[in-house]
Amino acid sequence: MLCPKCHHVESKVIDSRTAHNDSAIRRRRECLACGHRFTTYEVVEAPLMVVKKDGSREDFDKEKILGGLRHACRKRPVSVGQFDDIVQAVLNKAEQEHLREIPTTEVGRIVMEKLKAIDQVAYVRFASVYLQFQAVGDFEDALNKVRDNG
Ligand SMILES: [Zn+2]
């Protein structure tokens, strides 16, 4: 934190408290060079939330995605590294778009898109579980596409 007066980089925190409904931390600082006191607001890195179909929210839990992937990829040539890449793709999407929350349908869409490029059988297995609440036609489309691709 640069001192606004002398631009010295070191300061000590005199006081800190949350602000803006806990989304930021307000800190009173004192410059170690000139003693000037100033205030900073630092945004708290909020955990990513997922929004479920019924509108309820819960913490993003990568274990839930990994669980679904392990199930879908059983006995398939998909590596743990590829699982991590898929989870990372979801997190990247949230970060790029500065999302604080992401719908489960969007998480599923990203996972399916990635899985489709890696392993078609795992993709259909995952889709069959993930799309169970959506139109049955979606799953049939997915199956037909796999059949068409041989
Ligand atoms: Zn200073």
PDB file of N, CA and C in Angstrom, residues 30-125:
ATOM      1  N   GLU A  30      -0.843   3.639   8.760  1.00  0.00           N
ATOM      2  CA  GLU A  30       0.069   4.733   9.058  1.00  0.00           C
ATOM      3  C   GLU A  30       1.380   4.484   8.324  1.00  0.00           C
ATOM      4  N   CYS A  31       1.785   5.460   7.525  1.00  0.00           N
ATOM      5  CA  CYS A  31       3.017   5.337   6.750  1.00  0.00           C
ATOM      6  C   CYS A  31       4.215   5.245   7.695  1.00  0.00           C
ATOM      7  N   LEU A  32       5.101   4.259   7.421  1.00  0.00           N
ATOM      8  CA  LEU A  32       6.264   4.069   8.287  1.00  0.00           C
ATOM      9  C   LEU A  32       7.345   5.117   8.035  1.00  0.00           C
ATOM     10  N   ALA A  33       7.241   5.821   6.907  1.00  0.00           N
ATOM     11  CA  ALA A  33       8.256   6.838   6.594  1.00  0.00           C
ATOM     12  C   ALA A  33       7.876   8.212   7.134  1.00  0.00           C
ATOM     13  N   CYS A  34       6.643   8.660   6.791  1.00  0.00           N
ATOM     14  CA  CYS A  34       6.275  10.037   7.158  1.00  0.00           C
ATOM     15  C   CYS A  34       5.189  10.121   8.228  1.00  0.00           C
ATOM     16  N   GLY A  35       4.619   8.977   8.598  1.00  0.00           N
ATOM     17  CA  GLY A  35       3.612   8.990   9.651  1.00  0.00           C
ATOM     18  C   GLY A  35       2.229   9.418   9.200  1.00  0.00           C
ATOM     19  N   HIS A  36       2.073   9.660   7.891  1.00  0.00           N
ATOM     20  CA  HIS A  36       0.764  10.047   7.358  1.00  0.00           C
ATOM     21  C   HIS A  36      -0.222   8.899   7.535  1.00  0.00           C
ATOM     22  N   ARG A  37      -1.452   9.233   7.944  1.00  0.00           N
ATOM     23  CA  ARG A  37      -2.483   8.198   8.120  1.00  0.00           C
ATOM     24  C   ARG A  37      -3.460   8.234   6.958  1.00  0.00           C
ATOM     25  N   PHE A  38      -3.790   7.057   6.452  1.00  0.00           N
ATOM     26  CA  PHE A  38      -4.724   6.977   5.325  1.00  0.00           C
ATOM     27  C   PHE A  38      -5.576   5.711   5.448  1.00  0.00           C
ATOM     28  N   THR A  39      -6.639   5.657   4.658  1.00  0.00           N
ATOM     29  CA  THR A  39      -7.590   4.548   4.726  1.00  0.00           C
ATOM     30  C   THR A  39      -7.588   3.777   3.415  1.00  0.00           C
ATOM     31  N   THR A  40      -7.609   2.454   3.508  1.00  0.00           N
ATOM     32  CA  THR A  40      -7.714   1.642   2.294  1.00  0.00           C
ATOM     33  C   THR A  40      -8.929   0.732   2.410  1.00  0.00           C
ATOM     34  N   TYR A  41      -9.495   0.422   1.277  1.00  0.00           N
ATOM     35  CA  TYR A  41     -10.566  -0.575   1.220  1.00  0.00           C
ATOM     36  C   TYR A  41     -10.058  -1.738   0.383  1.00  0.00           C
ATOM     37  N   GLU A  42     -10.069  -2.931   0.960  1.00  0.00           N
ATOM     38  CA  GLU A  42      -9.625  -4.099   0.211  1.00  0.00           C
ATOM     39  C   GLU A  42     -10.802  -5.052   0.052  1.00  0.00           C
ATOM     40  N   VAL A  43     -11.046  -5.409  -1.201  1.00  0.00           N
ATOM     41  CA  VAL A  43     -12.192  -6.269  -1.481  1.00  0.00           C
ATOM     42  C   VAL A  43     -11.910  -7.688  -0.991  1.00  0.00           C
ATOM     43  N   VAL A  44     -12.862  -8.235  -0.293  1.00  0.00           N
ATOM     44  CA  VAL A  44     -12.735  -9.603   0.195  1.00  0.00           C
ATOM     45  C   VAL A  44     -13.029 -10.563  -0.951  1.00  0.00           C
ATOM     46  N   GLU A  45     -12.152 -11.525  -1.146  1.00  0.00           N
ATOM     47  CA  GLU A  45     -12.353 -12.529  -2.182  1.00  0.00           C
ATOM     48  C   GLU A  45     -13.492 -13.445  -1.732  1.00  0.00           C
ATOM     49  N   ALA A  46     -14.657 -13.273  -2.348  1.00  0.00           N
ATOM     50  CA  ALA A  46     -15.818 -14.054  -1.916  1.00  0.00           C
ATOM     51  C   ALA A  46     -15.764 -15.446  -2.537  1.00  0.00           C
ATOM     52  N   PRO A  47     -16.156 -16.469  -1.788  1.00  0.00           N
ATOM     53  CA  PRO A  47     -16.179 -17.808  -2.377  1.00  0.00           C
ATOM     54  C   PRO A  47     -17.246 -17.884  -3.457  1.00  0.00           C
ATOM     55  N   LEU A  48     -16.961 -18.653  -4.497  1.00  0.00           N
ATOM     56  CA  LEU A  48     -17.927 -18.825  -5.584  1.00  0.00           C
ATOM     57  C   LEU A  48     -19.115 -19.650  -5.074  1.00  0.00           C
ATOM     58  N   MET A  49     -20.315 -19.195  -5.434  1.00  0.00           N
ATOM     59  CA  MET A  49     -21.526 -19.921  -5.040  1.00  0.00           C
ATOM     60  C   MET A  49     -22.147 -20.548  -6.284  1.00  0.00           C
ATOM     61  N   VAL A  50     -22.815 -21.665  -6.094  1.00  0.00           N
ATOM     62  CA  VAL A  50     -23.599 -22.220  -7.195  1.00  0.00           C
ATOM     63  C   VAL A  50     -25.072 -22.030  -6.877  1.00  0.00           C
ATOM     64  N   VAL A  51     -25.847 -21.731  -7.930  1.00  0.00           N
ATOM     65  CA  VAL A  51     -27.283 -21.536  -7.772  1.00  0.00           C
ATOM     66  C   VAL A  51     -27.984 -22.776  -8.304  1.00  0.00           C
ATOM     67  N   LYS A  52     -28.736 -23.436  -7.421  1.00  0.00           N
ATOM     68  CA  LYS A  52     -29.407 -24.669  -7.825  1.00  0.00           C
ATOM     69  C   LYS A  52     -30.732 -24.359  -8.519  1.00  0.00           C
ATOM     70  N   LYS A  53     -31.312 -25.406  -9.082  1.00  0.00           N
ATOM     71  CA  LYS A  53     -32.536 -25.224  -9.868  1.00  0.00           C
ATOM     72  C   LYS A  53     -33.678 -24.609  -9.065  1.00  0.00           C
ATOM     73  N   ASP A  54     -33.722 -24.929  -7.771  1.00  0.00           N
ATOM     74  CA  ASP A  54     -34.804 -24.382  -6.943  1.00  0.00           C
ATOM     75  C   ASP A  54     -34.478 -22.968  -6.451  1.00  0.00           C
ATOM     76  N   GLY A  55     -33.347 -22.414  -6.938  1.00  0.00           N
ATOM     77  CA  GLY A  55     -32.994 -21.046  -6.574  1.00  0.00           C
ATOM     78  C   GLY A  55     -32.138 -20.951  -5.326  1.00  0.00           C
ATOM     79  N   SER A  56     -31.943 -22.061  -4.618  1.00  0.00           N
ATOM     80  CA  SER A  56     -31.100 -22.022  -3.419  1.00  0.00           C
ATOM     81  C   SER A  56     -29.631 -21.996  -3.836  1.00  0.00           C
ATOM     82  N   ARG A  57     -28.805 -21.509  -2.911  1.00  0.00           N
ATOM     83  CA  ARG A  57     -27.377 -21.371  -3.210  1.00  0.00           C
ATOM     84  C   ARG A  57     -26.548 -22.184  -2.236  1.00  0.00           C
ATOM     85  N   GLU A  58     -25.409 -22.662  -2.734  1.00  0.00           N
ATOM     86  CA  GLU A  58     -24.467 -23.312  -1.824  1.00  0.00           C
ATOM     87  C   GLU A  58     -23.054 -23.037  -2.308  1.00  0.00           C
ATOM     88  N   ASP A  59     -22.082 -23.249  -1.427  1.00  0.00           N
ATOM     89  CA  ASP A  59     -20.685 -23.022  -1.816  1.00  0.00           C
ATOM     90  C   ASP A  59     -20.319 -23.921  -2.988  1.00  0.00           C
ATOM     91  N   PHE A  60     -19.552 -23.349  -3.892  1.00  0.00           N
ATOM     92  CA  PHE A  60     -19.006 -24.151  -4.989  1.00  0.00           C
ATOM     93  C   PHE A  60     -18.137 -25.244  -4.367  1.00  0.00           C
ATOM     94  N   ASP A  61     -18.406 -26.490  -4.746  1.00  0.00           N
ATOM     95  CA  ASP A  61     -17.668 -27.616  -4.180  1.00  0.00           C
ATOM     96  C   ASP A  61     -17.137 -28.471  -5.320  1.00  0.00           C
ATOM     97  N   LYS A  62     -15.820 -28.376  -5.552  1.00  0.00           N
ATOM     98  CA  LYS A  62     -15.278 -29.096  -6.703  1.00  0.00           C
ATOM     99  C   LYS A  62     -15.386 -30.605  -6.526  1.00  0.00           C
ATOM    100  N   GLU A  63     -15.501 -31.055  -5.262  1.00  0.00           N
ATOM    101  CA  GLU A  63     -15.653 -32.490  -5.013  1.00  0.00           C
ATOM    102  C   GLU A  63     -16.926 -33.035  -5.665  1.00  0.00           C
ATOM    103  N   LYS A  64     -17.951 -32.180  -5.741  1.00  0.00           N
ATOM    104  CA  LYS A  64     -19.203 -32.636  -6.358  1.00  0.00           C
ATOM    105  C   LYS A  64     -19.002 -32.883  -7.849  1.00  0.00           C
ATOM    106  N   ILE A  65     -18.254 -32.001  -8.491  1.00  0.00           N
ATOM    107  CA  ILE A  65     -17.962 -32.194  -9.919  1.00  0.00           C
ATOM    108  C   ILE A  65     -17.084 -33.429 -10.097  1.00  0.00           C
ATOM    109  N   LEU A  66     -16.055 -33.529  -9.246  1.00  0.00           N
ATOM    110  CA  LEU A  66     -15.131 -34.663  -9.359  1.00  0.00           C
ATOM    111  C   LEU A  66     -15.858 -35.986  -9.140  1.00  0.00           C
ATOM    112  N   GLY A  67     -16.813 -35.986  -8.195  1.00  0.00           N
ATOM    113  CA  GLY A  67     -17.592 -37.200  -7.939  1.00  0.00           C
ATOM    114  C   GLY A  67     -18.354 -37.628  -9.185  1.00  0.00           C
ATOM    115  N   GLY A  68     -18.985 -36.656  -9.836  1.00  0.00           N
ATOM    116  CA  GLY A  68     -19.729 -36.930 -11.061  1.00  0.00           C
ATOM    117  C   GLY A  68     -18.812 -37.411 -12.171  1.00  0.00           C
ATOM    118  N   LEU A  69     -17.632 -36.814 -12.248  1.00  0.00           N
ATOM    119  CA  LEU A  69     -16.671 -37.196 -13.287  1.00  0.00           C
ATOM    120  C   LEU A  69     -16.142 -38.611 -13.062  1.00  0.00           C
ATOM    121  N   ARG A  70     -15.830 -38.920 -11.792  1.00  0.00           N
ATOM    122  CA  ARG A  70     -15.318 -40.272 -11.485  1.00  0.00           C
ATOM    123  C   ARG A  70     -16.341 -41.318 -11.895  1.00  0.00           C
ATOM    124  N   HIS A  71     -17.588 -41.010 -11.594  1.00  0.00           N
ATOM    125  CA  HIS A  71     -18.668 -41.940 -11.932  1.00  0.00           C
ATOM    126  C   HIS A  71     -18.761 -42.097 -13.454  1.00  0.00           C
ATOM    127  N   ALA A  72     -18.760 -40.952 -14.150  1.00  0.00           N
ATOM    128  CA  ALA A  72     -18.926 -40.971 -15.611  1.00  0.00           C
ATOM    129  C   ALA A  72     -17.722 -41.599 -16.315  1.00  0.00           C
ATOM    130  N   CYS A  73     -16.554 -41.471 -15.701  1.00  0.00           N
ATOM    131  CA  CYS A  73     -15.318 -41.893 -16.382  1.00  0.00           C
ATOM    132  C   CYS A  73     -14.799 -43.246 -15.897  1.00  0.00           C
ATOM    133  N   ARG A  74     -15.634 -43.952 -15.138  1.00  0.00           N
ATOM    134  CA  ARG A  74     -15.203 -45.257 -14.636  1.00  0.00           C
ATOM    135  C   ARG A  74     -14.796 -46.156 -15.813  1.00  0.00           C
ATOM    136  N   LYS A  75     -13.596 -46.724 -15.692  1.00  0.00           N
ATOM    137  CA  LYS A  75     -13.043 -47.610 -16.731  1.00  0.00           C
ATOM    138  C   LYS A  75     -12.873 -46.931 -18.087  1.00  0.00           C
ATOM    139  N   ARG A  76     -12.821 -45.608 -18.077  1.00  0.00           N
ATOM    140  CA  ARG A  76     -12.565 -44.873 -19.316  1.00  0.00           C
ATOM    141  C   ARG A  76     -11.166 -44.256 -19.236  1.00  0.00           C
ATOM    142  N   PRO A  77     -10.552 -44.053 -20.389  1.00  0.00           N
ATOM    143  CA  PRO A  77      -9.185 -43.513 -20.376  1.00  0.00           C
ATOM    144  C   PRO A  77      -9.143 -42.000 -20.154  1.00  0.00           C
ATOM    145  N   VAL A  78      -9.630 -41.569 -18.998  1.00  0.00           N
ATOM    146  CA  VAL A  78      -9.610 -40.144 -18.663  1.00  0.00           C
ATOM    147  C   VAL A  78      -8.769 -39.984 -17.401  1.00  0.00           C
ATOM    148  N   SER A  79      -7.784 -39.117 -17.459  1.00  0.00           N
ATOM    149  CA  SER A  79      -6.837 -39.004 -16.341  1.00  0.00           C
ATOM    150  C   SER A  79      -7.330 -38.016 -15.283  1.00  0.00           C
ATOM    151  N   VAL A  80      -6.740 -38.151 -14.098  1.00  0.00           N
ATOM    152  CA  VAL A  80      -7.051 -37.230 -13.003  1.00  0.00           C
ATOM    153  C   VAL A  80      -6.690 -35.791 -13.406  1.00  0.00           C
ATOM    154  N   GLY A  81      -5.632 -35.661 -14.186  1.00  0.00           N
ATOM    155  CA  GLY A  81      -5.230 -34.336 -14.672  1.00  0.00           C
ATOM    156  C   GLY A  81      -6.315 -33.716 -15.536  1.00  0.00           C
ATOM    157  N   GLN A  82      -6.988 -34.568 -16.321  1.00  0.00           N
ATOM    158  CA  GLN A  82      -8.075 -34.063 -17.164  1.00  0.00           C
ATOM    159  C   GLN A  82      -9.286 -33.661 -16.307  1.00  0.00           C
ATOM    160  N   PHE A  83      -9.505 -34.407 -15.208  1.00  0.00           N
ATOM    161  CA  PHE A  83     -10.566 -34.004 -14.267  1.00  0.00           C
ATOM    162  C   PHE A  83     -10.284 -32.590 -13.764  1.00  0.00           C
ATOM    163  N   ASP A  84      -9.033 -32.386 -13.349  1.00  0.00           N
ATOM    164  CA  ASP A  84      -8.653 -31.074 -12.811  1.00  0.00           C
ATOM    165  C   ASP A  84      -8.830 -29.967 -13.848  1.00  0.00           C
ATOM    166  N   ASP A  85      -8.492 -30.294 -15.102  1.00  0.00           N
ATOM    167  CA  ASP A  85      -8.654 -29.303 -16.174  1.00  0.00           C
ATOM    168  C   ASP A  85     -10.119 -28.895 -16.322  1.00  0.00           C
ATOM    169  N   ILE A  86     -11.006 -29.869 -16.179  1.00  0.00           N
ATOM    170  CA  ILE A  86     -12.441 -29.596 -16.325  1.00  0.00           C
ATOM    171  C   ILE A  86     -12.933 -28.698 -15.188  1.00  0.00           C
ATOM    172  N   VAL A  87     -12.521 -29.027 -13.962  1.00  0.00           N
ATOM    173  CA  VAL A  87     -12.907 -28.195 -12.821  1.00  0.00           C
ATOM    174  C   VAL A  87     -12.357 -26.773 -13.012  1.00  0.00           C
ATOM    175  N   GLN A  88     -11.115 -26.708 -13.488  1.00  0.00           N
ATOM    176  CA  GLN A  88     -10.478 -25.407 -13.693  1.00  0.00           C
ATOM    177  C   GLN A  88     -11.219 -24.591 -14.750  1.00  0.00           C
ATOM    178  N   ALA A  89     -11.749 -25.280 -15.759  1.00  0.00           N
ATOM    179  CA  ALA A  89     -12.491 -24.581 -16.817  1.00  0.00           C
ATOM    180  C   ALA A  89     -13.710 -23.868 -16.233  1.00  0.00           C
ATOM    181  N   VAL A  90     -14.353 -24.516 -15.263  1.00  0.00           N
ATOM    182  CA  VAL A  90     -15.519 -23.903 -14.606  1.00  0.00           C
ATOM    183  C   VAL A  90     -15.071 -22.669 -13.820  1.00  0.00           C
ATOM    184  N   LEU A  91     -13.975 -22.834 -13.065  1.00  0.00           N
ATOM    185  CA  LEU A  91     -13.476 -21.716 -12.255  1.00  0.00           C
ATOM    186  C   LEU A  91     -12.996 -20.562 -13.137  1.00  0.00           C
ATOM    187  N   ASN A  92     -12.361 -20.905 -14.266  1.00  0.00           N
ATOM    188  CA  ASN A  92     -11.891 -19.865 -15.186  1.00  0.00           C
ATOM    189  C   ASN A  92     -13.044 -19.042 -15.737  1.00  0.00           C
ATOM    190  N   LYS A  93     -14.113 -19.744 -16.078  1.00  0.00           N
ATOM    191  CA  LYS A  93     -15.295 -19.077 -16.619  1.00  0.00           C
ATOM    192  C   LYS A  93     -15.836 -18.064 -15.599  1.00  0.00           C
ATOM    193  N   ALA A  94     -15.935 -18.499 -14.345  1.00  0.00           N
ATOM    194  CA  ALA A  94     -16.437 -17.622 -13.295  1.00  0.00           C
ATOM    195  C   ALA A  94     -15.513 -16.422 -13.110  1.00  0.00           C
ATOM    196  N   GLU A  95     -14.196 -16.692 -13.165  1.00  0.00           N
ATOM    197  CA  GLU A  95     -13.242 -15.617 -12.952  1.00  0.00           C
ATOM    198  C   GLU A  95     -13.251 -14.621 -14.112  1.00  0.00           C
ATOM    199  N   GLN A  96     -13.270 -15.150 -15.346  1.00  0.00           N
ATOM    200  CA  GLN A  96     -13.252 -14.277 -16.517  1.00  0.00           C
ATOM    201  C   GLN A  96     -14.455 -13.353 -16.538  1.00  0.00           C
ATOM    202  N   GLU A  97     -15.590 -13.872 -16.102  1.00  0.00           N
ATOM    203  CA  GLU A  97     -16.811 -13.064 -16.170  1.00  0.00           C
ATOM    204  C   GLU A  97     -17.134 -12.405 -14.835  1.00  0.00           C
ATOM    205  N   HIS A  98     -16.191 -12.493 -13.910  1.00  0.00           N
ATOM    206  CA  HIS A  98     -16.338 -11.882 -12.589  1.00  0.00           C
ATOM    207  C   HIS A  98     -17.632 -12.317 -11.914  1.00  0.00           C
ATOM    208  N   LEU A  99     -17.936 -13.602 -12.018  1.00  0.00           N
ATOM    209  CA  LEU A  99     -19.160 -14.114 -11.425  1.00  0.00           C
ATOM    210  C   LEU A  99     -18.934 -14.433  -9.950  1.00  0.00           C
ATOM    211  N   ARG A 100     -19.891 -14.044  -9.128  1.00  0.00           N
ATOM    212  CA  ARG A 100     -19.841 -14.430  -7.715  1.00  0.00           C
ATOM    213  C   ARG A 100     -20.637 -15.710  -7.526  1.00  0.00           C
ATOM    214  N   GLU A 101     -21.535 -15.978  -8.475  1.00  0.00           N
ATOM    215  CA  GLU A 101     -22.307 -17.213  -8.412  1.00  0.00           C
ATOM    216  C   GLU A 101     -22.550 -17.727  -9.824  1.00  0.00           C
ATOM    217  N   ILE A 102     -22.729 -19.025  -9.927  1.00  0.00           N
ATOM    218  CA  ILE A 102     -22.882 -19.652 -11.241  1.00  0.00           C
ATOM    219  C   ILE A 102     -23.970 -20.724 -11.125  1.00  0.00           C
ATOM    220  N   PRO A 103     -24.911 -20.747 -12.089  1.00  0.00           N
ATOM    221  CA  PRO A 103     -25.987 -21.750 -11.997  1.00  0.00           C
ATOM    222  C   PRO A 103     -25.437 -23.160 -12.209  1.00  0.00           C
ATOM    223  N   THR A 104     -26.030 -24.135 -11.541  1.00  0.00           N
ATOM    224  CA  THR A 104     -25.578 -25.530 -11.704  1.00  0.00           C
ATOM    225  C   THR A 104     -25.719 -25.974 -13.158  1.00  0.00           C
ATOM    226  N   THR A 105     -26.741 -25.419 -13.848  1.00  0.00           N
ATOM    227  CA  THR A 105     -26.924 -25.790 -15.251  1.00  0.00           C
ATOM    228  C   THR A 105     -25.724 -25.360 -16.088  1.00  0.00           C
ATOM    229  N   GLU A 106     -25.146 -24.195 -15.736  1.00  0.00           N
ATOM    230  CA  GLU A 106     -23.981 -23.687 -16.457  1.00  0.00           C
ATOM    231  C   GLU A 106     -22.745 -24.538 -16.127  1.00  0.00           C
ATOM    232  N   VAL A 107     -22.614 -24.912 -14.864  1.00  0.00           N
ATOM    233  CA  VAL A 107     -21.508 -25.804 -14.467  1.00  0.00           C
ATOM    234  C   VAL A 107     -21.601 -27.092 -15.287  1.00  0.00           C
ATOM    235  N   GLY A 108     -22.818 -27.650 -15.347  1.00  0.00           N
ATOM    236  CA  GLY A 108     -23.017 -28.883 -16.103  1.00  0.00           C
ATOM    237  C   GLY A 108     -22.695 -28.720 -17.583  1.00  0.00           C
ATOM    238  N   ARG A 109     -23.090 -27.575 -18.126  1.00  0.00           N
ATOM    239  CA  ARG A 109     -22.858 -27.324 -19.546  1.00  0.00           C
ATOM    240  C   ARG A 109     -21.357 -27.288 -19.853  1.00  0.00           C
ATOM    241  N   ILE A 110     -20.600 -26.606 -18.995  1.00  0.00           N
ATOM    242  CA  ILE A 110     -19.147 -26.501 -19.200  1.00  0.00           C
ATOM    243  C   ILE A 110     -18.495 -27.879 -19.074  1.00  0.00           C
ATOM    244  N   VAL A 111     -18.900 -28.610 -18.036  1.00  0.00           N
ATOM    245  CA  VAL A 111     -18.320 -29.946 -17.826  1.00  0.00           C
ATOM    246  C   VAL A 111     -18.619 -30.841 -19.024  1.00  0.00           C
ATOM    247  N   MET A 112     -19.859 -30.802 -19.495  1.00  0.00           N
ATOM    248  CA  MET A 112     -20.239 -31.658 -20.632  1.00  0.00           C
ATOM    249  C   MET A 112     -19.469 -31.278 -21.884  1.00  0.00           C
ATOM    250  N   GLU A 113     -19.308 -29.969 -22.095  1.00  0.00           N
ATOM    251  CA  GLU A 113     -18.582 -29.494 -23.270  1.00  0.00           C
ATOM    252  C   GLU A 113     -17.142 -30.017 -23.267  1.00  0.00           C
ATOM    253  N   LYS A 114     -16.507 -29.956 -22.087  1.00  0.00           N
ATOM    254  CA  LYS A 114     -15.121 -30.425 -21.955  1.00  0.00           C
ATOM    255  C   LYS A 114     -15.049 -31.941 -22.119  1.00  0.00           C
ATOM    256  N   LEU A 115     -15.983 -32.609 -21.457  1.00  0.00           N
ATOM    257  CA  LEU A 115     -15.970 -34.079 -21.468  1.00  0.00           C
ATOM    258  C   LEU A 115     -16.206 -34.629 -22.871  1.00  0.00           C
ATOM    259  N   LYS A 116     -17.055 -33.936 -23.601  1.00  0.00           N
ATOM    260  CA  LYS A 116     -17.387 -34.355 -24.963  1.00  0.00           C
ATOM    261  C   LYS A 116     -16.135 -34.427 -25.835  1.00  0.00           C
ATOM    262  N   ALA A 117     -15.221 -33.477 -25.602  1.00  0.00           N
ATOM    263  CA  ALA A 117     -13.994 -33.427 -26.399  1.00  0.00           C
ATOM    264  C   ALA A 117     -12.984 -34.479 -25.943  1.00  0.00           C
ATOM    265  N   ILE A 118     -13.193 -35.018 -24.741  1.00  0.00           N
ATOM    266  CA  ILE A 118     -12.222 -35.970 -24.189  1.00  0.00           C
ATOM    267  C   ILE A 118     -12.664 -37.417 -24.412  1.00  0.00           C
ATOM    268  N   ASP A 119     -13.907 -37.716 -24.026  1.00  0.00           N
ATOM    269  CA  ASP A 119     -14.357 -39.104 -24.109  1.00  0.00           C
ATOM    270  C   ASP A 119     -15.876 -39.144 -24.280  1.00  0.00           C
ATOM    271  N   GLN A 120     -16.331 -39.654 -25.415  1.00  0.00           N
ATOM    272  CA  GLN A 120     -17.760 -39.633 -25.742  1.00  0.00           C
ATOM    273  C   GLN A 120     -18.607 -40.490 -24.796  1.00  0.00           C
ATOM    274  N   VAL A 121     -18.080 -41.635 -24.392  1.00  0.00           N
ATOM    275  CA  VAL A 121     -18.842 -42.504 -23.489  1.00  0.00           C
ATOM    276  C   VAL A 121     -19.026 -41.829 -22.138  1.00  0.00           C
ATOM    277  N   ALA A 122     -17.938 -41.263 -21.617  1.00  0.00           N
ATOM    278  CA  ALA A 122     -18.010 -40.559 -20.332  1.00  0.00           C
ATOM    279  C   ALA A 122     -18.964 -39.373 -20.449  1.00  0.00           C
ATOM    280  N   TYR A 123     -18.930 -38.730 -21.597  1.00  0.00           N
ATOM    281  CA  TYR A 123     -19.805 -37.580 -21.836  1.00  0.00           C
ATOM    282  C   TYR A 123     -21.279 -37.974 -21.726  1.00  0.00           C
ATOM    283  N   VAL A 124     -21.652 -39.058 -22.389  1.00  0.00           N
ATOM    284  CA  VAL A 124     -23.050 -39.489 -22.359  1.00  0.00           C
ATOM    285  C   VAL A 124     -23.460 -39.935 -20.957  1.00  0.00           C
ATOM    286  N   ARG A 125     -22.547 -40.625 -20.265  1.00  0.00           N
ATOM    287  CA  ARG A 125     -22.857 -41.028 -18.885  1.00  0.00           C
ATOM    288  C   ARG A 125     -23.095 -39.803 -18.008  1.00  0.00           C
TER     289      ARG A 125
END
